[in-house]
Amino acid sequence: MGECEICNIVHKKSKLKIYEDDTVTAILNPKPSVPGHVLVFTKKHYSIIEQVPDYEVEKLFNVANKISKSMFDSLGITGTNIILNNGIPAGQKYPHVVVNIIPRTDNDALKLEWIPKKADESELSTVELLMKENSASLGIKEKEKAAPIEIESKPESIETSKNSRPEDNMLIKQLRRIP
Amino acid sequence: MPEEVDVSNMTPEQIAEMQKQQCIFCHIASGKVPSKKIYEDDKCIAILDINPAARGHVLLFPKEHYPVMALAPDEIVGHIFAIAKGISNVMLKAFKNEGVQGTTIFLGNGVSAGQKAPHTIVHIIPRKEGDNLDLAVPENKTNKESLLDIRKKIIQSIKNTLGSCYELEEEPKITEKSNADNNIDITKVKDMLVQKDKEGQDADKAKDTGKNKEDLKQDKESISLDDIKDLFNKGCKDGRM
């Protein structure tokens, strides 16, 4: 763990830091693509985003989104990119999950774009199928704590029915209908 | 062809409503425009990009119309990116045999950042070694002055949007002036600073006179810098810098 450059930043005082809470840290990138380039990362060491629990992912990107908003408010820019490169082929630079927030202006030297390709209907259908086969657990979130036990609403409804007039109660109305 | 509409007499709500009606992604979300859906829940929808950067490129967006992500509430932002993580996971499994060993999660806010439609969209792109997509974030050299200059510009906004920021220890010197009219006990702080200053001088003297350094160290430790910082933070939290 002592080998991780990002973990080392987490644990020391640094003039690069701009934000910190119990889950995430944000710093000005000492090697910025453009001035104002910010890195946000989890304090805990995770090498890839798939390892980060959902509640930390939520926190991480909420902070990233707010830093992006701060850039609009203070840096006189016209855009921001929030980029997470995940895995070496994607250009991940550190063995620690890091989100880039990059301020953009109309004529900056950055590319960060792709050439859209054409995809025909049959290829898209194949891809759709392939992804759906692997998406069984998608949308089922891991919780920080176990979900609170839901208190059954039955006792409450009995309570309210006591206070209301019997003829207001749907159940009693139904009962009266029975011959 | 969209009709020309005179927006000058419209309320902001009416304009927003008009934008929604013209937004292709709102139509996809409502099902009016067909798409290859990968995932859908009450808050967001993920579809295949018909003009992908790479095979399997997914567009994930909130069902509600937000022109940029900064306008979306926390709950939506958090949810979208948690789903983005999930989709990234699906990609790594689904395209493993095709050599996919990474993903890029990409959000552009504004035209200059590559945003193509007025509906906030997160791109999730499967990545392969040597796929030649221009998505690596370049690194450049900078200097301490430039970094501190940016820090100075952005730090107040960070504090405003996030509720707090990372305070530098040097900052008390800058904020001392404005703290003068705060209700916190400024004399206490000043005394501490004076005492610290004196210690500094003592330390200098000690070098000359050879005074016991251990004693000095103990004196220093009796005043915590955090105490001073806390007092200033108290001032900052009142909304005053």
Coordinates of C-alpha atoms in Angstrom, one line a residue, chain A residues 22-158:
Chain A
D22 CA -14.1 11.0 5.2
T23 CA -14.5 9.2 1.9
V24 CA -12.8 11.1 -0.9
T25 CA -9.9 13.6 -1.5
A26 CA -9.6 16.1 -4.4
I27 CA -6.3 17.6 -5.5
L28 CA -5.0 19.9 -8.2
N29 CA -3.2 17.5 -10.6
P30 CA 0.5 18.3 -10.3
K31 CA 0.7 17.2 -14.0
P32 CA -2.3 18.9 -15.4
S33 CA -3.6 18.4 -19.0
V34 CA -4.7 22.1 -18.7
P35 CA -4.5 24.5 -15.7
G36 CA -7.2 23.6 -13.2
H37 CA -7.2 19.9 -13.9
V38 CA -8.4 18.2 -10.7
L39 CA -8.2 14.6 -9.6
V40 CA -10.7 13.1 -7.2
F41 CA -10.2 9.7 -5.6
T42 CA -11.4 7.4 -2.8
K43 CA -9.3 7.5 0.4
K44 CA -9.5 3.8 0.5
H45 CA -7.3 1.9 -2.0
Y46 CA -9.2 0.4 -4.8
S47 CA -7.4 -0.4 -8.1
I48 CA -10.4 -0.5 -10.4
I49 CA -13.8 1.0 -10.2
E50 CA -15.5 -2.4 -10.1
Q51 CA -14.1 -2.9 -6.6
V52 CA -15.5 0.4 -5.2
P53 CA -18.8 -0.1 -3.3
D54 CA -21.8 1.8 -4.8
Y55 CA -22.1 4.2 -1.9
E56 CA -18.5 5.3 -2.4
V57 CA -19.0 5.6 -6.2
E58 CA -22.0 7.8 -5.5
K59 CA -19.9 10.0 -3.2
L60 CA -16.9 10.1 -5.5
F61 CA -18.9 11.3 -8.5
N62 CA -21.1 13.7 -6.5
V63 CA -17.9 15.4 -5.4
A64 CA -16.6 15.3 -8.9
N65 CA -19.8 16.9 -10.3
K66 CA -19.7 19.6 -7.6
I67 CA -16.0 20.4 -8.4
S68 CA -17.0 20.6 -12.0
K69 CA -19.7 23.1 -11.0
S70 CA -17.2 25.1 -9.0
M71 CA -15.0 25.3 -12.1
F72 CA -17.9 26.9 -14.1
D73 CA -18.4 29.4 -11.3
S74 CA -14.8 30.4 -10.8
L75 CA -12.5 29.6 -13.8
G76 CA -14.2 31.4 -16.7
I77 CA -14.5 28.2 -18.7
T78 CA -17.2 26.9 -21.1
G79 CA -17.1 23.2 -20.3
T80 CA -15.8 20.4 -18.1
N81 CA -15.0 16.8 -18.7
I82 CA -15.4 14.2 -16.0
I83 CA -13.4 11.1 -17.1
L84 CA -12.7 7.8 -15.4
N85 CA -10.2 5.7 -17.4
N86 CA -10.5 2.2 -16.0
G87 CA -7.8 -0.3 -16.8
I88 CA -4.5 0.1 -18.6
P89 CA -5.8 0.0 -22.2
A90 CA -8.1 2.9 -21.2
G91 CA -5.1 4.9 -20.0
Q92 CA -5.4 4.5 -16.3
K93 CA -2.3 6.0 -14.8
Y94 CA -2.3 5.0 -11.2
P95 CA -3.1 1.7 -9.5
H96 CA -5.8 3.6 -7.6
V97 CA -9.3 4.7 -8.9
V98 CA -8.9 8.4 -9.9
V99 CA -11.6 10.6 -11.6
N100 CA -10.3 13.4 -13.8
I101 CA -12.2 16.7 -13.8
I102 CA -10.8 18.8 -16.7
P103 CA -11.9 22.4 -17.3
R104 CA -12.5 23.1 -21.0
T105 CA -12.4 26.2 -23.2
D106 CA -13.5 26.6 -26.8
N107 CA -10.0 26.5 -28.3
D108 CA -8.0 24.5 -25.9
A109 CA -5.4 22.0 -27.2
L110 CA -7.2 18.9 -25.8
K111 CA -8.8 16.3 -28.0
L112 CA -10.6 13.9 -25.7
E113 CA -12.9 12.9 -28.5
W114 CA -13.6 9.9 -30.7
I115 CA -14.6 9.4 -34.3
P116 CA -18.1 7.9 -34.3
K117 CA -18.4 4.7 -36.3
K118 CA -21.3 3.2 -38.1
A119 CA -22.9 0.2 -36.5
D120 CA -25.6 -1.8 -38.4
E121 CA -28.7 -3.1 -36.9
S122 CA -27.6 -6.7 -36.7
E123 CA -24.3 -5.8 -34.9
L124 CA -26.2 -3.7 -32.4
S125 CA -28.6 -6.5 -31.8
T126 CA -25.7 -8.9 -31.2
V127 CA -24.1 -6.5 -28.7
E128 CA -27.5 -5.9 -27.0
L129 CA -27.9 -9.6 -26.5
L130 CA -24.4 -10.2 -25.3
M131 CA -24.6 -7.4 -22.7
K132 CA -28.0 -8.4 -21.5
E133 CA -26.8 -11.9 -20.9
N134 CA -24.2 -10.5 -18.5
S135 CA -26.4 -7.8 -16.8
A136 CA -28.4 -9.9 -14.3
S137 CA -27.1 -8.0 -11.3
L138 CA -27.2 -4.6 -12.9
G139 CA -29.1 -2.1 -10.8
I140 CA -29.0 -4.1 -7.6
K141 CA -27.0 -1.9 -5.3
E142 CA -24.7 -2.8 -2.5
K143 CA -25.6 -0.8 0.6
E144 CA -23.3 0.7 3.1
K145 CA -25.4 -0.7 5.9
A146 CA -28.2 -3.2 5.8
A147 CA -31.5 -1.6 4.8
P148 CA -33.5 -0.5 7.8
I149 CA -36.2 -3.1 8.6
E150 CA -39.4 -1.8 7.3
I151 CA -42.0 -1.4 10.0
E152 CA -45.2 -2.9 8.9
S153 CA -47.9 -0.4 8.2
K154 CA -50.7 -2.6 9.4
P155 CA -50.8 -1.5 13.1
E156 CA -50.9 2.1 12.0
S157 CA -53.9 1.6 9.7
I158 CA -55.8 0.0 12.5

